[in-house]
Each structure stands twice: as structure tokens, then as C-alpha cells.
PDB file of C-alpha atoms and ligand atoms in Angstrom:
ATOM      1  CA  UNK E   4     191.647  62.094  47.041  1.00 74.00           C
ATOM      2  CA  UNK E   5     194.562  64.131  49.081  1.00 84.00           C
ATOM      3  CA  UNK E   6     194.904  63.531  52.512  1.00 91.00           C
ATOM      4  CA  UNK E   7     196.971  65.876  54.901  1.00 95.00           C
ATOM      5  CA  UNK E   8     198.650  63.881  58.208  1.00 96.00           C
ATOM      6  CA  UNK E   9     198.984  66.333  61.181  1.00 97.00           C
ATOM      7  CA  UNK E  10     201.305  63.352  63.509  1.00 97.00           C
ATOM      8  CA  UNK E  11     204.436  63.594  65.487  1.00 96.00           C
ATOM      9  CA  UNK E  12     205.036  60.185  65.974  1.00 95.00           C
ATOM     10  CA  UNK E  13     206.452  59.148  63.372  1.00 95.00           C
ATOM     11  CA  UNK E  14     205.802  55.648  63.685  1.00 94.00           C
ATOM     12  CA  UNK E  15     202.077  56.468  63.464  1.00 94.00           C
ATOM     13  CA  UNK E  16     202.547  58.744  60.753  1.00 96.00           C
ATOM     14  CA  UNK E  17     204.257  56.260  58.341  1.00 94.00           C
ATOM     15  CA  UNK E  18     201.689  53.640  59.452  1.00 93.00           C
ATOM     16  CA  UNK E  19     199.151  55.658  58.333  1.00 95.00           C
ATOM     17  CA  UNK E  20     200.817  57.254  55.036  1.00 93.00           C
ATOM     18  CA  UNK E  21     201.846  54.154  54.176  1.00 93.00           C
ATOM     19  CA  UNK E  22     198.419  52.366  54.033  1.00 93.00           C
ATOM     20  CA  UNK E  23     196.614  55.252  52.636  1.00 91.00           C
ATOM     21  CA  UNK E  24     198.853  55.223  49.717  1.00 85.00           C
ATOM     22  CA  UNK E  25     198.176  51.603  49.352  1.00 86.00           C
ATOM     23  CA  UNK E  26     194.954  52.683  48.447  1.00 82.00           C
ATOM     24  CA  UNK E  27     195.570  55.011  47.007  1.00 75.00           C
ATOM     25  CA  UNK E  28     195.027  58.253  48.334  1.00 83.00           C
ATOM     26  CA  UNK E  29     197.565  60.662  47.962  1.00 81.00           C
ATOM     27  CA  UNK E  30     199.059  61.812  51.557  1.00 87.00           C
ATOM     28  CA  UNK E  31     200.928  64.854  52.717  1.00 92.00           C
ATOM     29  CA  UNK E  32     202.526  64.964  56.786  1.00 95.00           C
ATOM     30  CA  UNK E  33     203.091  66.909  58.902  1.00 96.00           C
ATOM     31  CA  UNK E  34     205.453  66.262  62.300  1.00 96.00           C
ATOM     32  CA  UNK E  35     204.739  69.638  63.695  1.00 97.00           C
ATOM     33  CA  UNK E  36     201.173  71.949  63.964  1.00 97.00           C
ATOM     34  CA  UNK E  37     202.523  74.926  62.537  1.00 97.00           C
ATOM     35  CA  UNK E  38     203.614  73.198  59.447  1.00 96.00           C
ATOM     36  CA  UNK E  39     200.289  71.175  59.252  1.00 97.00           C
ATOM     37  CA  UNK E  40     198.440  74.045  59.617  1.00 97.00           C
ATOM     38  CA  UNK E  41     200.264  76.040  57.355  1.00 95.00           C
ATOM     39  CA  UNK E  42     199.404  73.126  54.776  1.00 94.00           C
ATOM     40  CA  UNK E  43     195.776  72.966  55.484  1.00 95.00           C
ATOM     41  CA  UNK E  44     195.913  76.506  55.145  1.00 93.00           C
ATOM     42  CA  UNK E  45     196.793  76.556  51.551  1.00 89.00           C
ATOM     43  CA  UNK E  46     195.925  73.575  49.794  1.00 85.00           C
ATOM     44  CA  UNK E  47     192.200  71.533  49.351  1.00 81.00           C
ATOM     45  CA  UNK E  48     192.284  68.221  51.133  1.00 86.00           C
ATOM     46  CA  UNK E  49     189.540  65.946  51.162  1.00 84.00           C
ATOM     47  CA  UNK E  50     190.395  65.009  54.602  1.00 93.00           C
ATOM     48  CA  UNK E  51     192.672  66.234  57.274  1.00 97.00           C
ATOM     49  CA  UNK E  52     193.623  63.501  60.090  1.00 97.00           C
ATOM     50  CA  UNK E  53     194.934  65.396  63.321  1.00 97.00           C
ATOM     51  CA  UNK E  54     196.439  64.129  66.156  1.00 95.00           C
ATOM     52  CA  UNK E  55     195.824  66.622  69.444  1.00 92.00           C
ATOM     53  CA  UNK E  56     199.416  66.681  71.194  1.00 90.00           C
ATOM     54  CA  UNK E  57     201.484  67.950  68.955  1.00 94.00           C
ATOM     55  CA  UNK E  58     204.856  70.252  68.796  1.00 96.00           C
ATOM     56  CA  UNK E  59     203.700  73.887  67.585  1.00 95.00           C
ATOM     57  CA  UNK E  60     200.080  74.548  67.495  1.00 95.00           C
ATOM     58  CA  UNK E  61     197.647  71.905  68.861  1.00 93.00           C
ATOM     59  CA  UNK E  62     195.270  69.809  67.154  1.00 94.00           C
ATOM     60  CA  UNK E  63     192.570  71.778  69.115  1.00 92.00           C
ATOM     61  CA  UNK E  64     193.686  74.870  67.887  1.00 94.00           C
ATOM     62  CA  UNK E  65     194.129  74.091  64.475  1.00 96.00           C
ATOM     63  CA  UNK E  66     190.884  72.779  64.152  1.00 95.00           C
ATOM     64  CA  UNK E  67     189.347  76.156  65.528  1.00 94.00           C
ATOM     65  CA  UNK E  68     191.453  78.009  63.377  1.00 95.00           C
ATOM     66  CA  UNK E  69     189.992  76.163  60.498  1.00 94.00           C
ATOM     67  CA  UNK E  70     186.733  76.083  61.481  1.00 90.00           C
ATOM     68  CA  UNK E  71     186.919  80.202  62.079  1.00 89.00           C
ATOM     69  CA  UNK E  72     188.299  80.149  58.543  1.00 88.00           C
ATOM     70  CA  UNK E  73     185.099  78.238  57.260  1.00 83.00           C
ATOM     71  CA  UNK E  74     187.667  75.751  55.962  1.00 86.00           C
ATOM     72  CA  UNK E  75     185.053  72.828  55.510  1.00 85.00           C
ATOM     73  CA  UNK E  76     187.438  69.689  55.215  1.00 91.00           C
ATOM     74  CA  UNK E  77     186.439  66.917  56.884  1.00 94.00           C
ATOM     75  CA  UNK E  78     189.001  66.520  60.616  1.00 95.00           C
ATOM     76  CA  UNK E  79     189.319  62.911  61.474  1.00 96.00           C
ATOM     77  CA  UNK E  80     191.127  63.585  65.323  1.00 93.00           C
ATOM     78  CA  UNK E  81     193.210  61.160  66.559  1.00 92.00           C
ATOM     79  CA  UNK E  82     193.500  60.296  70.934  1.00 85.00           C
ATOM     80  CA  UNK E  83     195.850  59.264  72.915  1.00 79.00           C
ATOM     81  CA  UNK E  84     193.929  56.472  74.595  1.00 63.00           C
ATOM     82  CA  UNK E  85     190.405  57.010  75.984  1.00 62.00           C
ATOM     83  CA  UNK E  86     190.716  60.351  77.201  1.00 64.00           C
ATOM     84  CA  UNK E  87     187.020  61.607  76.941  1.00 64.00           C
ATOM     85  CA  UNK E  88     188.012  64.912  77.448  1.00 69.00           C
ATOM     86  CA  UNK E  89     189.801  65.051  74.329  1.00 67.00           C
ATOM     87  CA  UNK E  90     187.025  63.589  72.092  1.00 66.00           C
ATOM     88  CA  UNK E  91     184.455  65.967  73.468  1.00 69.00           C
ATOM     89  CA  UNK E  92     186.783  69.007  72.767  1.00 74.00           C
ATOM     90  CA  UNK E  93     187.851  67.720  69.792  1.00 69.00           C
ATOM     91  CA  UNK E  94     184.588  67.521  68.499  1.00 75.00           C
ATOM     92  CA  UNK E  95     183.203  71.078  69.963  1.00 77.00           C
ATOM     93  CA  UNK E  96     186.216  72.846  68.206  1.00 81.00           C
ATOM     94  CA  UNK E  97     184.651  71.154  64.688  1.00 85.00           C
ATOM     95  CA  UNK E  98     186.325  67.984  63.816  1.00 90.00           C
ATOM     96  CA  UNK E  99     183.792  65.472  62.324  1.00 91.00           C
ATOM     97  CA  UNK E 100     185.307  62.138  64.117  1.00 91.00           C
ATOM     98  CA  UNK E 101     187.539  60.680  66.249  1.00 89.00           C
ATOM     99  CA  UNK E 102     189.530  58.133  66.913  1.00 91.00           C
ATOM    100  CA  UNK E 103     191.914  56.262  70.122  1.00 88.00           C
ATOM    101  CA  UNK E 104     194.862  55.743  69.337  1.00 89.00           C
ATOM    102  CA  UNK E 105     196.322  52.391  69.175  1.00 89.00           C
ATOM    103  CA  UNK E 106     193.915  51.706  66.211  1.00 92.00           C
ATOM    104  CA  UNK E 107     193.241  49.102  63.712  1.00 92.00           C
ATOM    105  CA  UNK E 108     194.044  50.184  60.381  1.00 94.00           C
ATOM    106  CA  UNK E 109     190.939  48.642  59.058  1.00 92.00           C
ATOM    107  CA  UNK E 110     189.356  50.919  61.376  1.00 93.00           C
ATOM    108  CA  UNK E 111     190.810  54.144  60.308  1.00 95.00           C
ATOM    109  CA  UNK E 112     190.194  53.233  56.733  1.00 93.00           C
ATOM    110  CA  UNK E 113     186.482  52.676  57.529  1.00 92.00           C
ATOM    111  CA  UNK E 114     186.364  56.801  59.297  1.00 93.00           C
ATOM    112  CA  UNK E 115     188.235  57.895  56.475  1.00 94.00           C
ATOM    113  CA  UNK E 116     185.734  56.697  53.790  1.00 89.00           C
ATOM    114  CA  UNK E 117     182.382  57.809  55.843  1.00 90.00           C
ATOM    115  CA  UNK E 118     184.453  61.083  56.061  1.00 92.00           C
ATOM    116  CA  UNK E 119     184.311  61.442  52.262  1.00 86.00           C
ATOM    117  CA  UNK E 120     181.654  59.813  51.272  1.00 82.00           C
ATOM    118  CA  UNK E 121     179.951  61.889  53.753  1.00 79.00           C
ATOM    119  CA  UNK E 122     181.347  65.282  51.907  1.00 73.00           C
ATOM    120  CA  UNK E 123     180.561  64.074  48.658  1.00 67.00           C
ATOM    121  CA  UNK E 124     177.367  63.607  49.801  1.00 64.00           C
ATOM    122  CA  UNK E 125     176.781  66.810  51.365  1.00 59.00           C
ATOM    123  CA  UNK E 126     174.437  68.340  48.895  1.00 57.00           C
ATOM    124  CA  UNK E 127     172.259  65.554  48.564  1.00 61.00           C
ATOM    125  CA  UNK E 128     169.463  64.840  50.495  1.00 74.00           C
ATOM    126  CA  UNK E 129     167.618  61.805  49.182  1.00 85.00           C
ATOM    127  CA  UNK E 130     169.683  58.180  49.556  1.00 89.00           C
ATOM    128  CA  UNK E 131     168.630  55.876  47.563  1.00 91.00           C
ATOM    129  CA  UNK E 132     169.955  52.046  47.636  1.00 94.00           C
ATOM    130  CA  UNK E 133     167.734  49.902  45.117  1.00 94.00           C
ATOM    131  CA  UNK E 134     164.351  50.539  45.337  1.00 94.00           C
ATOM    132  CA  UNK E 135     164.444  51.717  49.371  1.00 96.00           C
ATOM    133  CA  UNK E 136     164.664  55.695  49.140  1.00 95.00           C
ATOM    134  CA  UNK E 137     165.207  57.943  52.463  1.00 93.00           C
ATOM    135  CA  UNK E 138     164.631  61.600  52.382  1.00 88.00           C
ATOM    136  CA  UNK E 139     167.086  63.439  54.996  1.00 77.00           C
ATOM    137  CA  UNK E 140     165.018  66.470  54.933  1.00 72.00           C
ATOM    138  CA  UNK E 141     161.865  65.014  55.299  1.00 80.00           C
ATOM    139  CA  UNK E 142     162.828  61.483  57.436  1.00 82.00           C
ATOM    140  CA  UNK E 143     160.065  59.501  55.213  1.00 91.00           C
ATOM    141  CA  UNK E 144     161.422  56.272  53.646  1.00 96.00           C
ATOM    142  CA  UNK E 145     160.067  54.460  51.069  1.00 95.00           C
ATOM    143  CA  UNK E 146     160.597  51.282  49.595  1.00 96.00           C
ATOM    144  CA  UNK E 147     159.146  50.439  46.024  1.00 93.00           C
ATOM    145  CA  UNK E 148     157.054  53.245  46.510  1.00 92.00           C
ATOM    146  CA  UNK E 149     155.797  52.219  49.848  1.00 93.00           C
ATOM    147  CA  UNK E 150     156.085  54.483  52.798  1.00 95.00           C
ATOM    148  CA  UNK E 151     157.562  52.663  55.790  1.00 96.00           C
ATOM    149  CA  UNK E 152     156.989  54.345  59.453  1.00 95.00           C
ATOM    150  CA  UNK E 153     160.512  54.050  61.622  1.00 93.00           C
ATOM    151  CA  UNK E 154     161.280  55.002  65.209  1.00 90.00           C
ATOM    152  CA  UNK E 155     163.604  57.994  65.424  1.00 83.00           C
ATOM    153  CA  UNK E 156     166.633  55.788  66.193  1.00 84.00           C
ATOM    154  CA  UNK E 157     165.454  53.145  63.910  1.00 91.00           C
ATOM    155  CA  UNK E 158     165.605  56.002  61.361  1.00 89.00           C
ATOM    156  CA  UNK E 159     169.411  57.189  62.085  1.00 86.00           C
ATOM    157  CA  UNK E 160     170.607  53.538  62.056  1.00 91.00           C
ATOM    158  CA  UNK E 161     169.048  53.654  58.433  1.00 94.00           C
ATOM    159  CA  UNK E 162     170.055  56.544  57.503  1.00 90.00           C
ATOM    160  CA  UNK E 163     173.960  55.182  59.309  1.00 91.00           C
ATOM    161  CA  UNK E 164     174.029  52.195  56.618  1.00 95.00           C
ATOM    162  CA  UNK E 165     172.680  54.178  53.328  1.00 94.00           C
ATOM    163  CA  UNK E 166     175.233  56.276  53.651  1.00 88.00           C
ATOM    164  CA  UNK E 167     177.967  53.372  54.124  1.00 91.00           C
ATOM    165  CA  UNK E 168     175.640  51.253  51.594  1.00 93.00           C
ATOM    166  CA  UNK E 169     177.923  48.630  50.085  1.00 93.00           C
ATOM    167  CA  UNK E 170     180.548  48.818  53.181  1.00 92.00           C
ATOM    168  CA  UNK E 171     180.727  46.563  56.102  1.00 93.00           C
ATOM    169  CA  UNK E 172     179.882  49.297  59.200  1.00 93.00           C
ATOM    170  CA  UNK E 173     181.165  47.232  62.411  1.00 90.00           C
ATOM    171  CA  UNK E 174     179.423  47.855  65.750  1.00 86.00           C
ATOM    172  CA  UNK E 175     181.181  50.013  67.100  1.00 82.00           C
ATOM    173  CA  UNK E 176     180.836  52.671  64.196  1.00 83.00           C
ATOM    174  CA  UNK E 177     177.690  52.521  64.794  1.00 85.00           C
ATOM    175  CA  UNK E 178     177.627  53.012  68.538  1.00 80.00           C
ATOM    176  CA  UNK E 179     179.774  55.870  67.817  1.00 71.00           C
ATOM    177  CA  UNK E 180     177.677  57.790  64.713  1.00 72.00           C
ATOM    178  CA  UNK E 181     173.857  56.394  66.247  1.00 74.00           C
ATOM    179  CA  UNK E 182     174.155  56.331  69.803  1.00 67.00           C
ATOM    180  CA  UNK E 183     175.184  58.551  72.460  1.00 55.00           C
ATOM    181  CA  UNK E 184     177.416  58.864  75.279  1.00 47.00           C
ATOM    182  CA  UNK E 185     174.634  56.519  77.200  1.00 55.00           C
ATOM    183  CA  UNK E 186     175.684  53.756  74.802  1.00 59.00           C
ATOM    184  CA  UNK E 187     176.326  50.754  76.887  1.00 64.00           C
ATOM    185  CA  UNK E 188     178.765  48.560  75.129  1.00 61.00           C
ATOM    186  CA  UNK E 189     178.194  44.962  76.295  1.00 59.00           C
ATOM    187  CA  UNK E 190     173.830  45.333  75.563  1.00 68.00           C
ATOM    188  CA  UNK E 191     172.567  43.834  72.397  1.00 81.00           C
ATOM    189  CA  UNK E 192     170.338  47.245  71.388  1.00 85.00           C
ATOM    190  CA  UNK E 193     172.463  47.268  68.323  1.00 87.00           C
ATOM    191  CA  UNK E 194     171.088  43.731  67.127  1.00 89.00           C
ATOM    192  CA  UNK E 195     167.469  44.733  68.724  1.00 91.00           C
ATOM    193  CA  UNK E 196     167.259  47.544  66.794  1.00 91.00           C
ATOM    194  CA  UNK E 197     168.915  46.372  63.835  1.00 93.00           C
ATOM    195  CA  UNK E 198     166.770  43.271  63.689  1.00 94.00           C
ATOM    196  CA  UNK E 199     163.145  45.951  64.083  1.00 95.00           C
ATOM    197  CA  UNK E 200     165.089  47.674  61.149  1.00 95.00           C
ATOM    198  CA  UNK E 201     165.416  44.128  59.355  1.00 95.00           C
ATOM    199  CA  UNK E 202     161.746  43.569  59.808  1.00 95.00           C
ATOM    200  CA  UNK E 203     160.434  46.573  58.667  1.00 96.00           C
ATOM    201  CA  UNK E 204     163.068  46.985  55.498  1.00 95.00           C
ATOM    202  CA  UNK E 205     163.659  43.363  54.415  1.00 92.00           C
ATOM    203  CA  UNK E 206     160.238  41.337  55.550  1.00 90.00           C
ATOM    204  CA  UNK E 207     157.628  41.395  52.760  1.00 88.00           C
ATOM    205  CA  UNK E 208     160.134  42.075  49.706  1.00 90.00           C
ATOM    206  CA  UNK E 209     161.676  39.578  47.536  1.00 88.00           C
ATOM    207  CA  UNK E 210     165.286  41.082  48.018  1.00 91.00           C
ATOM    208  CA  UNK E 211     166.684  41.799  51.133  1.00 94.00           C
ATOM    209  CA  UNK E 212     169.001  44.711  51.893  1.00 96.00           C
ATOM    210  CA  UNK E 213     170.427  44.541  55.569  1.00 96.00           C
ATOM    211  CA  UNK E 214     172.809  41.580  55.614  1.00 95.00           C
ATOM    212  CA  UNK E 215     174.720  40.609  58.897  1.00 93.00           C
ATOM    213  CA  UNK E 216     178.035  39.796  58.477  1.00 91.00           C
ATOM    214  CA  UNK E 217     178.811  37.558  61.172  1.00 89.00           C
ATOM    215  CA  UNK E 218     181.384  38.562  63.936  1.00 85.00           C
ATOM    216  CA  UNK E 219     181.784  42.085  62.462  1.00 88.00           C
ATOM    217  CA  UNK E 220     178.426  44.045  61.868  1.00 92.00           C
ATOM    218  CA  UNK E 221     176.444  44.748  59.408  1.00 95.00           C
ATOM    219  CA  UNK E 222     176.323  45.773  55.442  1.00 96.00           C
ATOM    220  CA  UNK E 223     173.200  47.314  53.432  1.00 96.00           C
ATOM    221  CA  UNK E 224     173.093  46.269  49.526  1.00 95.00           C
ATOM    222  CA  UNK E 225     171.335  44.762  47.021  1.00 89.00           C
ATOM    223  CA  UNK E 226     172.470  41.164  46.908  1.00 76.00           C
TER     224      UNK E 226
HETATM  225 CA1   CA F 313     201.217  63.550  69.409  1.00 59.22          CA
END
């Protein structure tokens, strides 16, 4: 897996080179955009991770550019803190995620693998995590044959931790990927609706799938 770096701060872009390679990824940066875009230009990443303000062209740009050169990659955009703006551009000119800067690297990690996985993944259309199948074009799930009805958020939530099957997805992942802008961070509709989930996925079958992991959020696997 190659990874391109579009970050002028240096600090930030060792931080992040440094852990990537740890696992490793391999990891190209860039300190300026018309170098990183140059880069992305010319060579496949799996992943580009692009910070907005930067010397040269902007991350918004770039990411436009890329887009208007149906350059696929997956864009991971970095923020200077909360700036809403930002993440709403960032995502209308095409990048797939975002995140504030400061950041836990745990956290970036956790984009950077639902980035991939989630190109990897692309082509395929049924999800299938022991015997509990979902069907993205269709939205029926089954388990051991059995169809099981789910509300339509119920239904991205599901579809949220099949694709991160096997991962710990915290709870504010899933705010981000399941909710929208409404999201209200201190309610417990993540639990509520993780627990209906729970009931309808786990209750009734000798293994169950959604685990809690407490203090952090949740993980779907056979156990
Ligand atoms: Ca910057």
C-alpha cells in the first residue's frame, strides 16, 4: 500500500510518515501542493492524505484537479481545527474523509484503513461476515438464510461495521460515516440504535456478532 502526504508542517508530516511506515505502508511527502500534486499526478497511490493550507496549490484545488482527472484515489483531508467550512468544501471538491487536526494517531490509522478497505471493496456488493450477508444493491440482509427487516439507519450502521468487520469503529466514526450534520454528540442514539441492531442481528442465534468494546465503540466478528 503507497501512501502520498500532501503537509507543510513538517512536524505533522513526520508524525504521520513515521507511523504509517510502522505499519507498514510505504509513504511519499510532499511540503508544497505543486509538488504533491505533481506526485499524485503520476504515480498510483492507494491513498492520498491532504492537508488544505498549503504553499503552492491548495488542498481544495488539488482535489478538484484530481477529481476532473477521474483520478479515483481515495483523499483523506486534513483541518485545521473545526472549521466546518473546510470539511464541507473539502468534501464537495471529492475527498472521501476528513479529519481536525490535532488528531490521534489511532484515529488517522482507523480513516486510513476504511479508506482502503473501502476501495478494495468497491466492486463488491454483497458483505458477508459469517453467516449474516448484506446486499448493498438490494439493502436485504440475511442471516443463516433468514431475511431480517432493518430501519434505514439501522441498515447504514450495519452496513458501517461489515465493512470495518474485525476492527474496533469508535463512536465518533460512526457519527461521522452514519449520521449527519444533525448528529448531536452528547445523546445516546448511537447505543439506541446499536442495541435495536444487537437485537435484531445477535438475539435468537447461538453466536453473536456485534460486540461492545467498552469505553471505545463497537466491533462486528465472529467470536
Ligand atoms: Ca498547512
Amino acid at each position: 500500500m503507497r501512501i502520498l502526504v500532501i503537509e507543510d508542517e513538517k512536524k505533522i508530516a513526520s508524525f504521520i510518515k513515521r507511523g504509517l511506515k510502522e505499519k507498514s505502508y510505504s509513504v511519499d511527502v510532499a511540503f508544497d501542493g505543486d509538488k504533491g500534486f505533481f506526485l499524485a499526478e503520476i504515480n498510483p497511490y492507494d491513498l492520498i492524505v491532504l492537508d488544505i493550507m498549503l504553499p503552492g496549490k491548495d488542498g481544495l484545488f488539488i482535489c478538484r484537479e484530481l477529481r476532473k482527472k477521474n483520478i479515483a484515489v481515495p483523499i483523506l483531508m486534513l483541518t485545521a481545527r473545526d472549521e466546518i467550512e473546510d470539511k464541507v468544501s473539502g468534501l464537495d471538491s471529492g475527498a472521501d474523509d476528513y479529519l481536525t487536526k490535532p488528531f490521534a494517531f489511532e484515529e488517522f490509522l482507523a480513516r486510513v484503513r476504511v479508506l482502503i478497505r473501502k476501495k478494495d471493496k468497491l466492486k463488491i456488493t454483497k458483505l458477508k461476515v459469517a453467516d449474516l450477508e448484506l446486499d448493498q444493491l438490494s439493502h436485504k440482509v440475511r442471516r443463516a438464510g433468514k431475511e431480517i427487516e432493518l430501519t434505514g439507519t439501522e441498515y447504514a450502521l450495519l452496513e458501517y461495521l461489515m465493512l470495518n468487520a474485525n476492527q474496533v469503529v469508535t463512536r465518533t466514526m460512526i457519527s461521522e460515516h452514519v449520521w449527519n450534520e444533525d448528529f448531536d454528540s452528547f445523546s445516546n442514539v448511537i447505543n439506541v440504535y446499536v442495541n435495536y441492531l444487537r437485537n435484531k442481528i445477535n438475539t435468537g442465534f447461538d453466536k453473536k456478532l456485534i460486540h461492545s468494546i467498552r469505553g471505545t465503540g463497537y466491533i462486528l466478528k465472529e467470536e
